[in-house]
Amino acid sequence: SKLGIDVDGERSPTALNATYPSPPSVAFINDQDPISFTLSHPISSSAPWRNRMEKENNKQQVVECVSISAENENEPLIEDEMERSKVGIMRALCDRQDPSTKEVDDLMIRRFLRARDMDIEKASALFLKYLAWKKTVLPKGHIPESEIANDLSHNKVCMQGHDKKGRPILVIVGNRHNPSKGNPEEFKRFVVYTLEKICARMPRGEEKFRAIVDLQGWGYSNCDIRGYLAALSTLQDCYPERLDKLYFVRAPYIFMTAWKVIYPFVDTNTRKKVDIFCSSTATPSLIIVFVENKKLTPTLLEDIDEAQLPDIYGGKMPLTPIQDSH
């Protein structure tokens, strides 16, 4: 029975002896972090017939809360029962704090849960922070290209094709990024523009994308540690569980200096689930591959059909700047 699930997904005696006349209440510290919620209103023992009716009614309310997306036939169903339950509870908690929670689908809520190891409290805090961020950064629902004209003009990010599982592909050309000729705030908006566009390209039911970072010709003039960290923060805090596999190709030795600075800033939960160089036998959340030059084309062809692989890597698809991709 789902009536015995608490925030950690375990059976709780309090929950088992409780009724659910309303969604869970939530306590917040500084109006930000969800700390706990309580399920109250114990069943009265003076009217057994009434108690049975209340149990049935309240059970139905919990089921409706837990599987809210089931009513929407256009939304993919979360098959895992535990995940579906936690998504429903988290949705109820966050909706009380920010009604715009209703505008997102269950898969997004699940991504935030997975990013915090299915911890409802931590995931709710991250998700509510994201909703507040979105209202500030994306008040129009998108980033106008006129606001990132300089970054777009360098054609530093291309988007076309899909891998063998249907995931869209980004190609990031490292030597086309020159921080001395750009604006840090514009670059942050450019990162959001890129992530919004690649996510919009995903087919129904797919949640992740893959990225190829081409570092041929990359040098110190292209190094932008602050920009890289800002992009990383946006990706893991606002678009968690979106990047599936990251290929570094044609990387010069000096790039490893920058990588050693960047990697410690990768979210701890992400690092626990990262497989670098594909050495792990487990199924990682994110795979990072440093591709040897002599194995470049064969390595990429393992995941991407020749017709979908960019021509500069031995495929047949020309690179298309992200602003020109449809």
mmCIF file of C-alpha atoms in Angstrom:
data_model
loop_
_atom_site.group_PDB
_atom_site.id
_atom_site.type_symbol
_atom_site.label_atom_id
_atom_site.label_comp_id
_atom_site.label_asym_id
_atom_site.label_seq_id
_atom_site.Cartn_x
_atom_site.Cartn_y
_atom_site.Cartn_z
ATOM 1 C CA SER A 1 0.000 0.000 0.000
ATOM 2 C CA LYS A 2 1.271 3.460 -0.854
ATOM 3 C CA LEU A 3 -0.140 4.808 2.416
ATOM 4 C CA GLY A 4 2.984 3.650 4.244
ATOM 5 C CA ILE A 5 5.626 5.541 2.288
ATOM 6 C CA ASP A 6 7.513 8.398 3.914
ATOM 7 C CA VAL A 7 10.046 10.809 2.415
ATOM 8 C CA ASP A 8 12.751 8.176 2.261
ATOM 9 C CA GLY A 9 10.565 5.600 0.565
ATOM 10 C CA GLU A 10 10.333 3.407 3.697
ATOM 11 C CA ARG A 11 7.258 2.262 5.590
ATOM 12 C CA SER A 12 6.349 4.524 8.472
ATOM 13 C CA PRO A 13 4.084 3.477 11.370
ATOM 14 C CA THR A 14 2.794 7.033 11.576
ATOM 15 C CA ALA A 15 1.867 6.974 7.917
ATOM 16 C CA LEU A 16 0.217 3.597 8.209
ATOM 17 C CA ASN A 17 -2.092 4.843 10.979
ATOM 18 C CA ALA A 18 -2.902 8.123 9.254
ATOM 19 C CA THR A 19 -5.562 9.409 6.952
ATOM 20 C CA TYR A 20 -4.913 11.844 4.148
ATOM 21 C CA PRO A 21 -7.663 14.457 3.864
ATOM 22 C CA SER A 22 -5.291 16.942 2.210
ATOM 23 C CA PRO A 23 -1.867 16.989 0.527
ATOM 24 C CA PRO A 24 1.098 16.748 2.919
ATOM 25 C CA SER A 25 2.010 19.910 4.795
ATOM 26 C CA VAL A 26 5.586 21.160 4.516
ATOM 27 C CA ALA A 27 7.799 23.187 6.821
ATOM 28 C CA PHE A 28 10.312 25.593 5.310
ATOM 29 C CA ILE A 29 13.340 27.353 6.712
ATOM 30 C CA ASN A 30 13.900 30.842 5.279
ATOM 31 C CA ASP A 31 11.041 30.069 2.885
ATOM 32 C CA GLN A 32 13.420 28.003 0.818
ATOM 33 C CA ASP A 33 14.339 24.537 1.977
ATOM 34 C CA PRO A 34 11.698 21.896 2.603
ATOM 35 C CA ILE A 35 12.654 20.280 5.861
ATOM 36 C CA SER A 36 9.841 17.897 6.700
ATOM 37 C CA PHE A 37 6.251 17.107 6.096
ATOM 38 C CA THR A 38 3.716 15.391 8.318
ATOM 39 C CA LEU A 39 0.729 13.278 7.539
ATOM 40 C CA SER A 40 -1.830 13.845 10.286
ATOM 41 C CA HIS A 41 -5.489 13.561 11.359
ATOM 42 C CA PRO A 42 -5.549 10.076 12.932
ATOM 43 C CA ILE A 43 -8.575 7.903 12.363
ATOM 44 C CA SER A 44 -11.261 8.072 15.011
ATOM 45 C CA SER A 45 -12.136 4.741 16.611
ATOM 46 C CA SER A 46 -15.701 5.723 17.517
ATOM 47 C CA ALA A 47 -17.234 5.075 14.124
ATOM 48 C CA PRO A 48 -15.776 2.006 12.339
ATOM 49 C CA TRP A 49 -18.046 2.366 9.311
ATOM 50 C CA ARG A 50 -17.054 5.994 8.926
ATOM 51 C CA ASN A 51 -13.396 5.086 9.309
ATOM 52 C CA ARG A 52 -13.610 2.613 6.444
ATOM 53 C CA MET A 53 -15.168 5.245 4.202
ATOM 54 C CA GLU A 54 -12.523 7.789 5.189
ATOM 55 C CA LYS A 55 -9.765 5.294 4.480
ATOM 56 C CA GLU A 56 -11.077 4.654 0.992
ATOM 57 C CA ASN A 57 -11.553 8.343 0.252
ATOM 58 C CA ASN A 58 -8.135 9.277 1.560
ATOM 59 C CA LYS A 59 -6.460 6.398 -0.230
ATOM 60 C CA GLN A 60 -7.950 7.702 -3.466
ATOM 61 C CA GLN A 61 -6.589 11.185 -2.744
ATOM 62 C CA VAL A 62 -3.088 9.822 -2.197
ATOM 63 C CA VAL A 63 -3.269 7.740 -5.364
ATOM 64 C CA GLU A 64 -4.363 10.805 -7.318
ATOM 65 C CA CYS A 65 -1.488 12.799 -5.825
ATOM 66 C CA VAL A 66 1.090 10.103 -6.512
ATOM 67 C CA SER A 67 0.009 9.395 -10.083
ATOM 68 C CA ILE A 68 -1.124 12.844 -11.139
ATOM 69 C CA SER A 69 0.323 12.454 -14.604
ATOM 70 C CA ALA A 70 -1.652 9.296 -15.316
ATOM 71 C CA GLU A 71 -4.619 11.493 -16.218
ATOM 72 C CA ASN A 72 -2.586 13.100 -18.978
ATOM 73 C CA GLU A 73 -2.451 10.634 -21.828
ATOM 74 C CA ASN A 74 0.183 12.700 -23.620
ATOM 75 C CA GLU A 75 2.700 12.373 -20.805
ATOM 76 C CA PRO A 76 4.982 9.309 -20.607
ATOM 77 C CA LEU A 77 4.140 7.138 -17.598
ATOM 78 C CA ILE A 78 6.781 6.471 -14.948
ATOM 79 C CA GLU A 79 6.757 2.708 -14.624
ATOM 80 C CA ASP A 80 8.797 2.327 -11.446
ATOM 81 C CA GLU A 81 6.356 2.350 -8.530
ATOM 82 C CA MET A 82 8.784 3.844 -6.016
ATOM 83 C CA GLU A 83 9.773 6.647 -8.391
ATOM 84 C CA ARG A 84 6.146 7.366 -9.216
ATOM 85 C CA SER A 85 5.289 7.605 -5.521
ATOM 86 C CA LYS A 86 8.128 9.979 -4.736
ATOM 87 C CA VAL A 87 7.332 12.121 -7.760
ATOM 88 C CA GLY A 88 3.773 12.515 -6.520
ATOM 89 C CA ILE A 89 4.832 13.437 -3.001
ATOM 90 C CA MET A 90 7.444 15.902 -4.229
ATOM 91 C CA ARG A 91 4.966 17.498 -6.608
ATOM 92 C CA ALA A 92 2.499 18.057 -3.767
ATOM 93 C CA LEU A 93 5.197 19.560 -1.549
ATOM 94 C CA CYS A 94 6.564 21.908 -4.202
ATOM 95 C CA ASP A 95 3.145 22.951 -5.454
ATOM 96 C CA ARG A 96 2.332 24.364 -2.023
ATOM 97 C CA GLN A 97 5.422 26.572 -2.251
ATOM 98 C CA ASP A 98 5.302 27.404 -5.969
ATOM 99 C CA PRO A 99 2.104 26.750 -7.990
ATOM 100 C CA SER A 100 4.107 26.820 -11.243
ATOM 101 C CA THR A 101 5.051 23.245 -10.317
ATOM 102 C CA LYS A 102 1.855 22.281 -12.152
ATOM 103 C CA GLU A 103 3.449 23.403 -15.423
ATOM 104 C CA VAL A 104 6.174 20.742 -15.421
ATOM 105 C CA ASP A 105 5.791 17.065 -16.192
ATOM 106 C CA ASP A 106 6.621 14.145 -13.936
ATOM 107 C CA LEU A 107 9.784 13.303 -15.861
ATOM 108 C CA MET A 108 11.304 16.651 -14.914
ATOM 109 C CA ILE A 109 10.515 16.099 -11.252
ATOM 110 C CA ARG A 110 12.010 12.624 -11.487
ATOM 111 C CA ARG A 111 15.214 14.065 -12.967
ATOM 112 C CA PHE A 112 15.614 16.355 -9.965
ATOM 113 C CA LEU A 113 14.953 13.401 -7.653
ATOM 114 C CA ARG A 114 17.554 11.269 -9.411
ATOM 115 C CA ALA A 115 20.050 14.126 -9.193
ATOM 116 C CA ARG A 116 19.667 13.975 -5.403
ATOM 117 C CA ASP A 117 19.611 10.191 -5.045
ATOM 118 C CA MET A 118 15.798 10.170 -4.733
ATOM 119 C CA ASP A 119 15.922 12.300 -1.566
ATOM 120 C CA ILE A 120 12.649 14.246 -1.646
ATOM 121 C CA GLU A 121 13.778 17.059 0.643
ATOM 122 C CA LYS A 122 17.020 17.755 -1.220
ATOM 123 C CA ALA A 123 15.399 17.381 -4.629
ATOM 124 C CA SER A 124 12.565 19.731 -3.645
ATOM 125 C CA ALA A 125 15.039 22.390 -2.535
ATOM 126 C CA LEU A 126 16.912 22.133 -5.845
ATOM 127 C CA PHE A 127 13.703 22.143 -7.871
ATOM 128 C CA LEU A 128 12.231 25.192 -6.117
ATOM 129 C CA LYS A 129 15.515 27.015 -6.657
ATOM 130 C CA TYR A 130 15.260 26.120 -10.348
ATOM 131 C CA LEU A 131 11.708 27.491 -10.613
ATOM 132 C CA ALA A 132 12.828 30.794 -9.090
ATOM 133 C CA TRP A 133 15.830 30.901 -11.435
ATOM 134 C CA LYS A 134 13.653 30.246 -14.471
ATOM 135 C CA LYS A 135 11.354 33.169 -13.688
ATOM 136 C CA THR A 136 14.379 35.465 -13.622
ATOM 137 C CA VAL A 137 16.420 34.081 -16.516
ATOM 138 C CA LEU A 138 13.618 32.920 -18.817
ATOM 139 C CA PRO A 139 10.749 35.365 -18.227
ATOM 140 C CA LYS A 140 9.745 35.034 -21.892
ATOM 141 C CA GLY A 141 10.215 31.266 -21.897
ATOM 142 C CA HIS A 142 13.262 31.536 -24.171
ATOM 143 C CA ILE A 143 16.481 33.488 -24.730
ATOM 144 C CA PRO A 144 16.111 35.920 -27.680
ATOM 145 C CA GLU A 145 18.947 35.476 -30.190
ATOM 146 C CA SER A 146 19.392 39.249 -30.232
ATOM 147 C CA GLU A 147 20.662 39.003 -26.648
ATOM 148 C CA ILE A 148 23.437 36.541 -27.539
ATOM 149 C CA ALA A 149 24.390 37.790 -31.002
ATOM 150 C CA ASN A 150 28.144 37.885 -30.276
ATOM 151 C CA ASP A 151 28.348 34.297 -29.043
ATOM 152 C CA LEU A 152 26.180 33.040 -31.893
ATOM 153 C CA SER A 153 28.348 34.788 -34.468
ATOM 154 C CA HIS A 154 31.337 32.567 -33.646
ATOM 155 C CA ASN A 155 29.421 29.351 -34.453
ATOM 156 C CA LYS A 156 31.009 27.726 -31.408
ATOM 157 C CA VAL A 157 28.127 25.270 -30.872
ATOM 158 C CA CYS A 158 26.525 23.109 -33.547
ATOM 159 C CA MET A 159 23.513 20.832 -33.282
ATOM 160 C CA GLN A 160 22.407 18.156 -35.658
ATOM 161 C CA GLY A 161 21.788 14.453 -35.842
ATOM 162 C CA HIS A 162 20.941 11.803 -33.242
ATOM 163 C CA ASP A 163 22.768 8.832 -31.804
ATOM 164 C CA LYS A 164 21.551 5.264 -32.291
ATOM 165 C CA LYS A 165 19.090 5.637 -29.410
ATOM 166 C CA GLY A 166 17.581 8.862 -30.713
ATOM 167 C CA ARG A 167 19.415 11.265 -28.425
ATOM 168 C CA PRO A 168 20.247 14.615 -30.064
ATOM 169 C CA ILE A 169 23.891 15.598 -30.447
ATOM 170 C CA LEU A 170 25.734 18.831 -29.649
ATOM 171 C CA VAL A 171 29.159 19.645 -31.059
ATOM 172 C CA ILE A 172 31.122 22.272 -29.118
ATOM 173 C CA VAL A 173 34.109 23.761 -30.945
ATOM 174 C CA GLY A 174 36.503 24.837 -28.211
ATOM 175 C CA ASN A 175 38.852 27.047 -30.200
ATOM 176 C CA ARG A 176 35.981 29.306 -31.306
ATOM 177 C CA HIS A 177 35.384 30.519 -27.763
ATOM 178 C CA ASN A 178 37.492 33.547 -26.848
ATOM 179 C CA PRO A 179 36.546 35.022 -23.470
ATOM 180 C CA SER A 180 38.523 38.226 -24.070
ATOM 181 C CA LYS A 181 36.152 39.081 -26.917
ATOM 182 C CA GLY A 182 32.955 38.183 -25.107
ATOM 183 C CA ASN A 183 30.757 39.146 -22.202
ATOM 184 C CA PRO A 184 30.406 36.758 -19.220
ATOM 185 C CA GLU A 185 26.701 37.504 -18.756
ATOM 186 C CA GLU A 186 25.980 37.005 -22.438
ATOM 187 C CA PHE A 187 27.851 33.706 -22.340
ATOM 188 C CA LYS A 188 25.663 32.528 -19.453
ATOM 189 C CA ARG A 189 22.558 33.354 -21.499
ATOM 190 C CA PHE A 190 24.110 31.559 -24.470
ATOM 191 C CA VAL A 191 24.543 28.424 -22.348
ATOM 192 C CA VAL A 192 20.858 28.543 -21.364
ATOM 193 C CA TYR A 193 19.857 29.106 -25.003
ATOM 194 C CA THR A 194 21.886 26.054 -26.004
ATOM 195 C CA LEU A 195 20.438 23.793 -23.315
ATOM 196 C CA GLU A 196 16.881 24.914 -24.003
ATOM 197 C CA LYS A 197 17.289 24.234 -27.706
ATOM 198 C CA ILE A 198 18.859 20.788 -27.338
ATOM 199 C CA CYS A 199 16.197 19.746 -24.810
ATOM 200 C CA ALA A 200 13.434 20.917 -27.154
ATOM 201 C CA ARG A 201 14.929 18.698 -29.864
ATOM 202 C CA MET A 202 14.546 15.504 -27.850
ATOM 203 C CA PRO A 203 11.970 13.035 -29.148
ATOM 204 C CA ARG A 204 9.061 11.988 -26.939
ATOM 205 C CA GLY A 205 10.171 9.814 -24.059
ATOM 206 C CA GLU A 206 13.864 10.737 -24.373
ATOM 207 C CA GLU A 207 15.411 12.844 -21.624
ATOM 208 C CA LYS A 208 19.104 13.022 -22.441
ATOM 209 C CA PHE A 209 21.504 14.334 -25.069
ATOM 210 C CA ARG A 210 25.115 13.701 -26.009
ATOM 211 C CA ALA A 211 27.875 16.225 -26.587
ATOM 212 C CA ILE A 212 31.151 16.188 -28.480
ATOM 213 C CA VAL A 213 33.694 18.763 -27.265
ATOM 214 C CA ASP A 214 36.235 19.314 -30.048
ATOM 215 C CA LEU A 215 39.439 20.780 -28.634
ATOM 216 C CA GLN A 216 41.585 20.867 -31.750
ATOM 217 C CA GLY A 217 43.567 24.119 -31.686
ATOM 218 C CA TRP A 218 42.430 24.916 -28.152
ATOM 219 C CA GLY A 219 44.906 27.073 -26.261
ATOM 220 C CA TYR A 220 45.249 29.441 -23.346
ATOM 221 C CA SER A 221 43.448 32.221 -25.238
ATOM 222 C CA ASN A 222 40.395 29.946 -25.328
ATOM 223 C CA CYS A 223 40.603 28.927 -21.675
ATOM 224 C CA ASP A 224 37.693 30.345 -19.675
ATOM 225 C CA ILE A 225 37.562 28.661 -16.278
ATOM 226 C CA ARG A 226 34.874 31.013 -14.967
ATOM 227 C CA GLY A 227 32.759 30.483 -18.056
ATOM 228 C CA TYR A 228 33.186 26.707 -17.873
ATOM 229 C CA LEU A 229 32.194 26.653 -14.214
ATOM 230 C CA ALA A 230 29.158 28.852 -14.892
ATOM 231 C CA ALA A 231 28.079 26.479 -17.672
ATOM 232 C CA LEU A 232 28.625 23.468 -15.398
ATOM 233 C CA SER A 233 26.567 25.066 -12.623
ATOM 234 C CA THR A 234 23.687 25.786 -15.003
ATOM 235 C CA LEU A 235 23.762 22.261 -16.398
ATOM 236 C CA GLN A 236 23.757 20.410 -13.086
ATOM 237 C CA ASP A 237 21.480 22.752 -11.100
ATOM 238 C CA CYS A 238 18.884 23.646 -13.739
ATOM 239 C CA TYR A 239 19.107 20.783 -16.252
ATOM 240 C CA PRO A 240 20.062 17.784 -14.083
ATOM 241 C CA GLU A 241 20.213 14.301 -15.572
ATOM 242 C CA ARG A 242 20.145 15.705 -19.109
ATOM 243 C CA LEU A 243 23.680 15.011 -20.348
ATOM 244 C CA ASP A 244 24.191 11.326 -21.042
ATOM 245 C CA LYS A 245 27.648 11.129 -22.585
ATOM 246 C CA LEU A 246 30.426 13.657 -23.105
ATOM 247 C CA TYR A 247 33.174 13.009 -25.647
ATOM 248 C CA PHE A 248 36.377 15.050 -25.530
ATOM 249 C CA VAL A 249 38.061 14.742 -28.922
ATOM 250 C CA ARG A 250 41.407 15.997 -30.234
ATOM 251 C CA ALA A 251 42.288 17.364 -26.809
ATOM 252 C CA PRO A 252 45.765 18.888 -26.451
ATOM 253 C CA TYR A 253 47.823 18.054 -23.391
ATOM 254 C CA ILE A 254 47.465 21.568 -21.958
ATOM 255 C CA PHE A 255 43.694 21.096 -21.711
ATOM 256 C CA MET A 256 44.222 18.613 -18.898
ATOM 257 C CA THR A 257 45.423 21.502 -16.729
ATOM 258 C CA ALA A 258 42.044 23.183 -17.125
ATOM 259 C CA TRP A 259 40.243 19.864 -16.623
ATOM 260 C CA LYS A 260 41.939 19.336 -13.267
ATOM 261 C CA VAL A 261 40.559 22.697 -12.153
ATOM 262 C CA ILE A 262 37.043 22.066 -13.453
ATOM 263 C CA TYR A 263 36.398 18.474 -12.372
ATOM 264 C CA PRO A 264 36.357 19.066 -8.580
ATOM 265 C CA PHE A 265 33.422 21.437 -9.137
ATOM 266 C CA VAL A 266 31.305 18.688 -10.658
ATOM 267 C CA ASP A 267 28.421 18.017 -8.268
ATOM 268 C CA THR A 268 29.287 15.333 -5.724
ATOM 269 C CA ASN A 269 26.199 13.276 -6.578
ATOM 270 C CA THR A 270 27.141 13.442 -10.259
ATOM 271 C CA ARG A 271 30.752 12.470 -9.621
ATOM 272 C CA LYS A 272 29.606 9.321 -7.822
ATOM 273 C CA LYS A 273 27.757 8.320 -10.982
ATOM 274 C CA VAL A 274 30.357 9.404 -13.565
ATOM 275 C CA ASP A 275 32.310 6.855 -15.567
ATOM 276 C CA ILE A 276 35.480 8.390 -17.023
ATOM 277 C CA PHE A 277 37.217 6.581 -19.866
ATOM 278 C CA CYS A 278 34.382 3.994 -19.761
ATOM 279 C CA SER A 279 36.290 1.950 -17.199
ATOM 280 C CA SER A 280 33.370 1.085 -14.920
ATOM 281 C CA THR A 281 31.268 -2.017 -15.239
ATOM 282 C CA ALA A 282 28.267 -0.294 -13.588
ATOM 283 C CA THR A 283 25.671 1.722 -15.462
ATOM 284 C CA PRO A 284 26.739 5.344 -14.890
ATOM 285 C CA SER A 285 24.548 8.431 -14.960
ATOM 286 C CA LEU A 286 27.117 10.248 -17.083
ATOM 287 C CA ILE A 287 29.911 8.864 -19.226
ATOM 288 C CA ILE A 288 32.940 11.010 -20.002
ATOM 289 C CA VAL A 289 35.218 9.755 -22.760
ATOM 290 C CA PHE A 290 38.593 11.185 -23.777
ATOM 291 C CA VAL A 291 38.851 9.803 -27.300
ATOM 292 C CA GLU A 292 42.240 8.901 -28.753
ATOM 293 C CA ASN A 293 42.909 10.605 -32.077
ATOM 294 C CA LYS A 294 43.644 7.343 -33.877
ATOM 295 C CA LYS A 295 40.368 5.848 -32.626
ATOM 296 C CA LEU A 296 38.212 8.935 -33.193
ATOM 297 C CA THR A 297 35.924 7.748 -35.984
ATOM 298 C CA PRO A 298 35.515 4.122 -34.792
ATOM 299 C CA THR A 299 34.732 5.287 -31.243
ATOM 300 C CA LEU A 300 32.023 7.726 -32.357
ATOM 301 C CA LEU A 301 30.563 5.194 -34.802
ATOM 302 C CA GLU A 302 29.925 2.841 -31.889
ATOM 303 C CA ASP A 303 27.137 5.193 -30.768
ATOM 304 C CA ILE A 304 26.300 7.253 -33.863
ATOM 305 C CA ASP A 305 25.375 6.033 -37.338
ATOM 306 C CA GLU A 306 27.561 7.278 -40.177
ATOM 307 C CA ALA A 307 24.643 9.217 -41.676
ATOM 308 C CA GLN A 308 24.198 11.120 -38.379
ATOM 309 C CA LEU A 309 27.888 11.609 -37.563
ATOM 310 C CA PRO A 310 29.426 15.023 -38.440
ATOM 311 C CA ASP A 311 31.534 14.860 -41.586
ATOM 312 C CA ILE A 312 34.606 16.249 -39.811
ATOM 313 C CA TYR A 313 34.700 12.985 -37.830
ATOM 314 C CA GLY A 314 34.266 10.649 -40.783
ATOM 315 C CA GLY A 315 30.485 10.800 -41.042
ATOM 316 C CA LYS A 316 28.180 12.282 -43.671
ATOM 317 C CA MET A 317 26.421 15.130 -41.883
ATOM 318 C CA PRO A 318 27.807 18.656 -42.205
ATOM 319 C CA LEU A 319 28.106 20.744 -39.064
ATOM 320 C CA THR A 320 25.162 23.098 -38.561
ATOM 321 C CA PRO A 321 25.418 26.081 -36.175
ATOM 322 C CA ILE A 322 22.837 25.770 -33.425
ATOM 323 C CA GLN A 323 20.995 28.944 -34.494
ATOM 324 C CA ASP A 324 20.471 27.432 -37.973
ATOM 325 C CA SER A 325 19.339 23.990 -36.824
ATOM 326 C CA HIS A 326 15.693 23.063 -36.857
#
